[in-house]
Short mmCIF file of C-alpha atoms and ligand atoms in Angstrom, two decimals:
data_model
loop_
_atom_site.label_atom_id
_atom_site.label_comp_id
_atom_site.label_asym_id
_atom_site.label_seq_id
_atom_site.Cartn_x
_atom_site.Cartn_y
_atom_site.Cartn_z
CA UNK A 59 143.68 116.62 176.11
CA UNK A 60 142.03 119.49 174.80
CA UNK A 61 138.64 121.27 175.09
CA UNK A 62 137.02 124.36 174.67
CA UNK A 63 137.19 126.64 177.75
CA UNK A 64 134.92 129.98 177.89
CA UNK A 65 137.28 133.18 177.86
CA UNK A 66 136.04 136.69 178.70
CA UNK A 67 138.44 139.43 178.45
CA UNK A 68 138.87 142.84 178.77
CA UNK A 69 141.26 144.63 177.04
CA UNK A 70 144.63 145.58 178.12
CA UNK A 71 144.47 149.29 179.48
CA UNK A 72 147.59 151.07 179.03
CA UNK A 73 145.80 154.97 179.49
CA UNK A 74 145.24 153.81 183.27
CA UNK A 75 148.25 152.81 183.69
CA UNK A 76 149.45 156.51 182.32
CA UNK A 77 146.97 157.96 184.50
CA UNK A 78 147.81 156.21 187.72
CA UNK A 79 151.58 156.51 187.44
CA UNK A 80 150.67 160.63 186.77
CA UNK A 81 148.62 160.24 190.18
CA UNK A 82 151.24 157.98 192.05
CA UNK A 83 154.73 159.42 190.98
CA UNK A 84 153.59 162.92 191.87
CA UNK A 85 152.89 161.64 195.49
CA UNK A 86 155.17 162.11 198.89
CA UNK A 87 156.75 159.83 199.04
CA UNK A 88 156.54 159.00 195.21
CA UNK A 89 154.34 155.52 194.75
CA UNK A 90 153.73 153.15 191.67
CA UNK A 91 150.87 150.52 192.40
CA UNK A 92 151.86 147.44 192.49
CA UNK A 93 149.31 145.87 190.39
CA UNK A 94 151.33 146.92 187.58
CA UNK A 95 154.36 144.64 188.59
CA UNK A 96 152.39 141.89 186.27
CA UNK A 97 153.44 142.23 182.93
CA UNK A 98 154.23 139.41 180.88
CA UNK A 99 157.66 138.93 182.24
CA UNK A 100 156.63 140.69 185.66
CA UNK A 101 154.75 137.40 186.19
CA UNK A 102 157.13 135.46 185.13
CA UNK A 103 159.50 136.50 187.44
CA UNK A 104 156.44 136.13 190.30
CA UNK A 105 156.34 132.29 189.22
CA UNK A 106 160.54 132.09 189.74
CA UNK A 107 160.15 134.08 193.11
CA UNK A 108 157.91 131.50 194.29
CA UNK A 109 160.10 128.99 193.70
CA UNK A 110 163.28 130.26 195.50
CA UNK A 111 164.16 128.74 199.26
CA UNK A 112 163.93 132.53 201.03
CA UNK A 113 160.20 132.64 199.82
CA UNK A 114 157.69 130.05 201.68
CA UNK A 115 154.69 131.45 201.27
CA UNK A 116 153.93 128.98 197.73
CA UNK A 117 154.88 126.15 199.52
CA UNK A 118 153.90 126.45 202.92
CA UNK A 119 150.22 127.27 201.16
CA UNK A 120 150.55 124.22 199.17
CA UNK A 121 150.80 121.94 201.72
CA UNK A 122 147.89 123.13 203.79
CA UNK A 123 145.49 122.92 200.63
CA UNK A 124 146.90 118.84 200.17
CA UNK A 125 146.92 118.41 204.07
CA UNK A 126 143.11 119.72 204.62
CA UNK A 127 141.59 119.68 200.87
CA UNK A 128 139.37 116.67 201.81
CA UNK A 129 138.35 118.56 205.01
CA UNK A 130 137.20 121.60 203.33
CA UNK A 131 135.69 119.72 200.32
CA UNK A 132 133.73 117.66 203.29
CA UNK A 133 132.55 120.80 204.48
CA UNK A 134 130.80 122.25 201.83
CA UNK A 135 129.06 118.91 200.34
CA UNK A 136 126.75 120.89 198.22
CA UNK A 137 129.73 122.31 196.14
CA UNK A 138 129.46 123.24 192.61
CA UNK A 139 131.20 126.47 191.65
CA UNK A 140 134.31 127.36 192.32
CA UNK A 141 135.91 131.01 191.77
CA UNK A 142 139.46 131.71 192.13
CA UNK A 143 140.71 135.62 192.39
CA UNK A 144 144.47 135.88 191.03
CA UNK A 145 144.75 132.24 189.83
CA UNK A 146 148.19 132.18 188.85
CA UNK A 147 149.85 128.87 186.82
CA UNK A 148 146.37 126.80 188.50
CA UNK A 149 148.31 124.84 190.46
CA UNK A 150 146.64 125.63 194.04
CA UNK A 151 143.57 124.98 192.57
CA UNK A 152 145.25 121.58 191.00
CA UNK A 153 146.12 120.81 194.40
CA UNK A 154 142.58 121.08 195.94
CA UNK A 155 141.19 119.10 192.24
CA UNK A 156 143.36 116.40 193.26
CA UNK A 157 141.26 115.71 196.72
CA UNK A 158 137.79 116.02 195.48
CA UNK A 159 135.14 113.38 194.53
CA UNK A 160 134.49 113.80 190.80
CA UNK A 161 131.21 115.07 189.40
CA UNK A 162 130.69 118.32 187.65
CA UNK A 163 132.18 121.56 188.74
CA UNK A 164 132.22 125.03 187.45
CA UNK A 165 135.87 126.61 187.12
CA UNK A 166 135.84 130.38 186.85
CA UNK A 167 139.64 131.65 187.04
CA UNK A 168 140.31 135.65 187.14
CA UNK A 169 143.75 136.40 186.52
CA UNK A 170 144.79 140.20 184.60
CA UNK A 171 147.79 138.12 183.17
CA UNK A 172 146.76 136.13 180.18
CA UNK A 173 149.77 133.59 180.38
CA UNK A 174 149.14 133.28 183.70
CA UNK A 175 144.88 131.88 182.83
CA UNK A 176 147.21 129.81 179.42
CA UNK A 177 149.09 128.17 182.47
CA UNK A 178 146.29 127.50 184.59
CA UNK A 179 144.15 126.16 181.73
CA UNK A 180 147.20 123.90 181.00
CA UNK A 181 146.87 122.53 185.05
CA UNK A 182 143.42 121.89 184.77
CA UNK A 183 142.88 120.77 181.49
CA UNK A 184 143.58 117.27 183.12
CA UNK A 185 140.22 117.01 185.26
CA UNK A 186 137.83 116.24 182.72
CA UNK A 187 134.29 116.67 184.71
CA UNK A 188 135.06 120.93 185.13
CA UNK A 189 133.44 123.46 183.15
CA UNK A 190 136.29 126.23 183.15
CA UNK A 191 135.51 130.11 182.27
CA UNK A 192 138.70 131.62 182.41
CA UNK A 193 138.20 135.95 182.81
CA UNK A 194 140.89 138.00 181.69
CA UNK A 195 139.67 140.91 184.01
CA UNK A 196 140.48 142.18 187.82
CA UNK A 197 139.59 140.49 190.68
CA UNK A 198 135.85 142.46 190.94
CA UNK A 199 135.31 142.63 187.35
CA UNK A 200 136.27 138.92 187.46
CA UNK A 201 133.88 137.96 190.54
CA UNK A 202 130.93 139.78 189.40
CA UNK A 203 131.28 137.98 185.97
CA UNK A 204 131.21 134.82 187.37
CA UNK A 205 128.34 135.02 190.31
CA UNK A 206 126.37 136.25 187.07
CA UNK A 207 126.79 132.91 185.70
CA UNK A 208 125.58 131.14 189.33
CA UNK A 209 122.39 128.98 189.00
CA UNK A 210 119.40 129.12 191.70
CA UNK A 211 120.63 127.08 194.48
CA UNK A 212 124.44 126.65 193.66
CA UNK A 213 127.30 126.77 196.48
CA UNK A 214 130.00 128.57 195.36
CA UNK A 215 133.34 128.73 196.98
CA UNK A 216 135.60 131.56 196.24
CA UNK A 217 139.35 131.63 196.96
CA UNK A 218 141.51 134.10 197.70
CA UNK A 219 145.08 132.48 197.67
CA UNK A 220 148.98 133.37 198.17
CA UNK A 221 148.38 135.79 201.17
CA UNK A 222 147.29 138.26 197.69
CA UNK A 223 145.10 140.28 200.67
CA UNK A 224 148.38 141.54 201.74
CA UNK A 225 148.68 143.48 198.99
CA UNK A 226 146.25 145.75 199.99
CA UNK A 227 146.41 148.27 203.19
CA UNK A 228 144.52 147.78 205.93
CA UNK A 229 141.36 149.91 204.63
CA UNK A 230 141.74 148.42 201.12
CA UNK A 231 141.83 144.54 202.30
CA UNK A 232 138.29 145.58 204.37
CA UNK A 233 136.61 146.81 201.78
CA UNK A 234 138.00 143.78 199.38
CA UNK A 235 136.82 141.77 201.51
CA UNK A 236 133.19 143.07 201.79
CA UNK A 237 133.08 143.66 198.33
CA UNK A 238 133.36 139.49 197.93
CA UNK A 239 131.01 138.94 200.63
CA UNK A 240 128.60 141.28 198.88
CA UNK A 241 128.84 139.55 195.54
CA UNK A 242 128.27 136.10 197.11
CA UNK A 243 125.11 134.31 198.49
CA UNK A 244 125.09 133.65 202.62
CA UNK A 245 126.02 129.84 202.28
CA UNK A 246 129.02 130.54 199.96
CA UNK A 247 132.20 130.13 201.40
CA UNK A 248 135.66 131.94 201.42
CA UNK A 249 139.13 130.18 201.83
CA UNK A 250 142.02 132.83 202.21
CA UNK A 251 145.27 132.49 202.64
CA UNK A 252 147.76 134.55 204.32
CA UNK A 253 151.17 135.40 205.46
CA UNK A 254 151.70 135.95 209.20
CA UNK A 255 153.95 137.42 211.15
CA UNK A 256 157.71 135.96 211.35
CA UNK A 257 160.99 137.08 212.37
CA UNK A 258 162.65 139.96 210.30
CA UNK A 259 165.48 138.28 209.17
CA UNK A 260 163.62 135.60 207.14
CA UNK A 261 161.30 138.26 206.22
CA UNK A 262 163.75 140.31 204.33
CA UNK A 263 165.37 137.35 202.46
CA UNK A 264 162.18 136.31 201.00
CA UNK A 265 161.81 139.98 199.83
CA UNK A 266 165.84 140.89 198.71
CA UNK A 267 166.46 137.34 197.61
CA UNK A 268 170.60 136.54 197.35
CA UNK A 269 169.70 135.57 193.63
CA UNK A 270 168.48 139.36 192.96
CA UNK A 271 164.90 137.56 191.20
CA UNK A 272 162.75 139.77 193.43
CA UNK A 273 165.25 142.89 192.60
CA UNK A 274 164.40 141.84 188.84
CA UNK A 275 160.24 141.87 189.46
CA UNK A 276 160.77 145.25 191.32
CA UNK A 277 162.78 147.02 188.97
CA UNK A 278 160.63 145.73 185.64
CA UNK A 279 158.51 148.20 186.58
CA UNK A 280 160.66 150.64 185.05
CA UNK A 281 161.47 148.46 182.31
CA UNK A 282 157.03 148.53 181.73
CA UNK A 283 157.17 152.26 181.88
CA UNK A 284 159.63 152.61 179.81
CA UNK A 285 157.75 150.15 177.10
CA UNK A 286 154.12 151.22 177.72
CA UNK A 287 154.33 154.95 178.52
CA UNK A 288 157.88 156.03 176.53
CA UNK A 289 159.37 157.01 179.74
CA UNK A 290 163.26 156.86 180.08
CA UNK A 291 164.18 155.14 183.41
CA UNK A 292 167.77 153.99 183.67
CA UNK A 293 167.47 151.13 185.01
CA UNK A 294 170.98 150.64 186.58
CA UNK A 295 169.97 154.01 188.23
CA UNK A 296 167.69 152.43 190.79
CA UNK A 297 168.51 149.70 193.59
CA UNK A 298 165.77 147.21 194.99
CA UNK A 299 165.03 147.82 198.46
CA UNK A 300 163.01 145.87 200.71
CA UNK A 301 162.10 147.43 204.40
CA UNK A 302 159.94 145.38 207.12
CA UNK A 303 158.13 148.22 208.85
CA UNK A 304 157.05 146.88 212.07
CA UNK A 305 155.00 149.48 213.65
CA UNK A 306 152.37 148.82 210.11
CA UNK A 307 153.19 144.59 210.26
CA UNK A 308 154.19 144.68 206.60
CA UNK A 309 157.21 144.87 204.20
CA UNK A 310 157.47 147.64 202.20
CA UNK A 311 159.59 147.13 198.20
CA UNK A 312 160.94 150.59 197.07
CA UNK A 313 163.00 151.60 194.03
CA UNK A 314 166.07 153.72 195.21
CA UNK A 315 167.61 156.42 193.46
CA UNK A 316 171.31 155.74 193.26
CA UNK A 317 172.37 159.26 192.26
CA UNK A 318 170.49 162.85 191.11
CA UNK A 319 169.04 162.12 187.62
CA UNK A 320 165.78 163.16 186.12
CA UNK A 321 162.92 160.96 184.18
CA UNK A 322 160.57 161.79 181.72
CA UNK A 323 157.32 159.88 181.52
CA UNK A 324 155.70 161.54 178.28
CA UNK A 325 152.48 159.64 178.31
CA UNK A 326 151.65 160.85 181.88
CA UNK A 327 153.06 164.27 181.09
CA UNK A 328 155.70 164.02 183.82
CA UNK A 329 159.21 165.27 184.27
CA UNK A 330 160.64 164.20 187.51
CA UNK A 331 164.32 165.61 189.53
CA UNK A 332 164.99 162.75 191.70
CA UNK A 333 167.79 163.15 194.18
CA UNK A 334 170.25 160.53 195.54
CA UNK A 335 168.16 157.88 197.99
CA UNK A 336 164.73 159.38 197.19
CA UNK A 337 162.34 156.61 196.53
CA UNK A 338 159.32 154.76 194.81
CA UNK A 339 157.44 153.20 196.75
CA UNK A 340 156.04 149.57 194.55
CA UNK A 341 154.05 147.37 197.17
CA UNK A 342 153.21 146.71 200.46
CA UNK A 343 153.05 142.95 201.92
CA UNK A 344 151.02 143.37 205.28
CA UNK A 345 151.58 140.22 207.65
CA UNK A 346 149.15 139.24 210.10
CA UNK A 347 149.05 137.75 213.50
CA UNK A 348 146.70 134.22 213.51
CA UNK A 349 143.80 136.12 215.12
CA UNK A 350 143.62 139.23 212.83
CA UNK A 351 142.66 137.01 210.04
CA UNK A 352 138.94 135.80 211.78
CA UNK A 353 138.49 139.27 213.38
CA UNK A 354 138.90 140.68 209.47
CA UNK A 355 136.78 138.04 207.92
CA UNK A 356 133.98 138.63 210.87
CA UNK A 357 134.15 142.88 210.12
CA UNK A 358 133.08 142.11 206.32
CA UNK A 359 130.33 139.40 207.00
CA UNK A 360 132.19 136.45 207.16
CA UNK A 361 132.08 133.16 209.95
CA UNK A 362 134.87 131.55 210.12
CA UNK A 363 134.67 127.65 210.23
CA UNK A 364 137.89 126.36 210.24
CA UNK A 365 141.32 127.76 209.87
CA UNK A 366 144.68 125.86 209.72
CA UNK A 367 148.57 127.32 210.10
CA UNK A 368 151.60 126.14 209.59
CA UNK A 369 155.05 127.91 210.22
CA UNK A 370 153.83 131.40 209.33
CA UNK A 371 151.19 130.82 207.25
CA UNK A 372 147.55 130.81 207.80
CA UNK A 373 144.25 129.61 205.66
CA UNK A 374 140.85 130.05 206.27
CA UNK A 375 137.56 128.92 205.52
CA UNK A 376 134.72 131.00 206.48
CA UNK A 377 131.13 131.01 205.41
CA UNK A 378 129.13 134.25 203.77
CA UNK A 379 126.58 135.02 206.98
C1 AVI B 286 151.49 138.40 195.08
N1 AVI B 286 151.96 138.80 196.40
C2 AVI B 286 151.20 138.14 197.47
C3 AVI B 286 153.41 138.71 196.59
C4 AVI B 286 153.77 139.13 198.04
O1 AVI B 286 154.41 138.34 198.71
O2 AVI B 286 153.40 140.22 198.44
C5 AVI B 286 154.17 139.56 195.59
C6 AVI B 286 155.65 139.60 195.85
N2 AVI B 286 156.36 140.68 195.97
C7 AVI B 286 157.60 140.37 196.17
N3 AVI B 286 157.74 139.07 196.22
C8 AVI B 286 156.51 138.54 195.98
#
């Protein structure tokens, strides 16, 4: 089946990427954001990391949305936009589609990755009563784009999926997380997944994989800089290393240095000595304990109605107060 789906985009930006490596590498310890891990075949890699044994967070998430779909979709009977922030191949949202009453629904999917809003088009193309706006654009550009489009009197629900708040420190996920509640009306709703708190064993394994996939998605990074910004990484000069840091609840991905070697990065005007073991620092994945999700949701304006877990994973739906 095909129809026409409403696409805004923004163009791709490679001068902030330039700009923020500058910034980042020239940090102690050195940093690259981890935003950037989403190139074409960064997300690609993503999609096969979420479908390896050692990483549970897909499917764990998956079967709370087809477990208590009907639950939240009984909830919020007045329902008629949906937003989803980092929508990925669509099939979270397929997975909630499947459990709702059909009748008209507005679809707006924000995703930087343009295969990734191709493959969710793909998964949703199959429910024929939703309107779907797909925005190339970041998760605020993307949300204020789409409340812009909300009629007088419209529920909206807006989900924030795949424990993606971990991603962000502590400060950063707060002020995320008012930023939503500020673009939303009080009667909107917010369902948000997220990773909690396991033992470090299994923790590590879903971050250094045995298959090396996750190794892959860290070190493309350089393989991006390399394409994008002229920079000359070797590669094979940096190890993936994955560290659960316990004190901060979150597992840390660096890129090792194997050996002394220098890089240049001419678009961000850098030329960089790096000795044997120093590191980049790529992402963060904070983990949370059950009741830090609620108390987080309640500092940026949210109630929590209902939330559901289910061996180390947590989603919940809370209402804009
Ligand atoms: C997208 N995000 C929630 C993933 C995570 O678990 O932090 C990204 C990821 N990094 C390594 N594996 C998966």
């Amino acid at each position: 089946m095909s129809r026409s789906v409403a696409l805004r985009t923004a163009p791709a930006d490679h001068s902030q990427f330039a700009e923020d490596v500058a910034y980042y590498l020239s940090l102690t310890p050195r940093q690259l954001p981890s935003q950037y891990l989403y190139d074409e075949l960064g997300s690609a890699l993503f999609e096969a990391i979420c479908r390896l044994p050692w990483y549970r967070i897909t499917r764990l998430e998956q079967e709370l949305l087809r477990l208590h779909a009907s639950d939240i979709f009984r909830r919020l009977a007045t329902l008629s936009t949906l937003v989803e922030l980092g929508s990925g191949n669509g099939e979270k949202l397929a997975t909630l589609m499947d459990a709702r009453a059909a009748g008209p629904m507005t679809v707006h999917l924000v995703d930087i990755s343009p295969n990734a809003l191709a493959a969710a088009i793909r998964a949703l193309n199959v429910y024929p009563d939703l309107a779907l706006v797909a925005h190339r654009a970041t998760y605020d550009a993307g949300l204020a784009e789409a409340v812009l489009e909300r009629r007088a009197g419209s529920q909206t629900l807006v989900l924030f999926l795949g424990s993606n708040i971990g991603n962000f420190d502590p400060p950063g996920a707060g002020a995320f997380l008012h930023g939503v509640r500020a673009a939303m009306a009080r009667g909107d709703s917010l369902l948000l997944g997220a990773d909690l708190v396991k033992p470090e064993r299994e923790l590590l394994l879903a971050y250094d994989d045995p298959l090396g996939v996750t190794a892959a998605f860290n070190k493309n990074l350089l393989v991006r800089a390399n394409r994008e910004l002229g920079a000359d990484f070797d590669v094979e000069g940096f190890a993936h290393r994955a560290i659960w840091n316990s004190d901060a609840s979150r597992i840390e991905m660096h890129l090792v240095s194997v050996r002394p070697q220098n890089v240049r990065v001419p678009a961000a005007r850098l030329d960089i000595a790096f000795q044997p073991g120093e590191t980049i620092w790529t992402e963060s994945s904070y983990k949370y304990r059950p009741g830090e999700v609620p108390t987080m949701l309640d500092r940026a304006g949210f109630a929590v109605l209902d939330q559901w877990d289910a061996a180390g994973f947590a989603l919940t739906l809370a209402g804009a107060r």
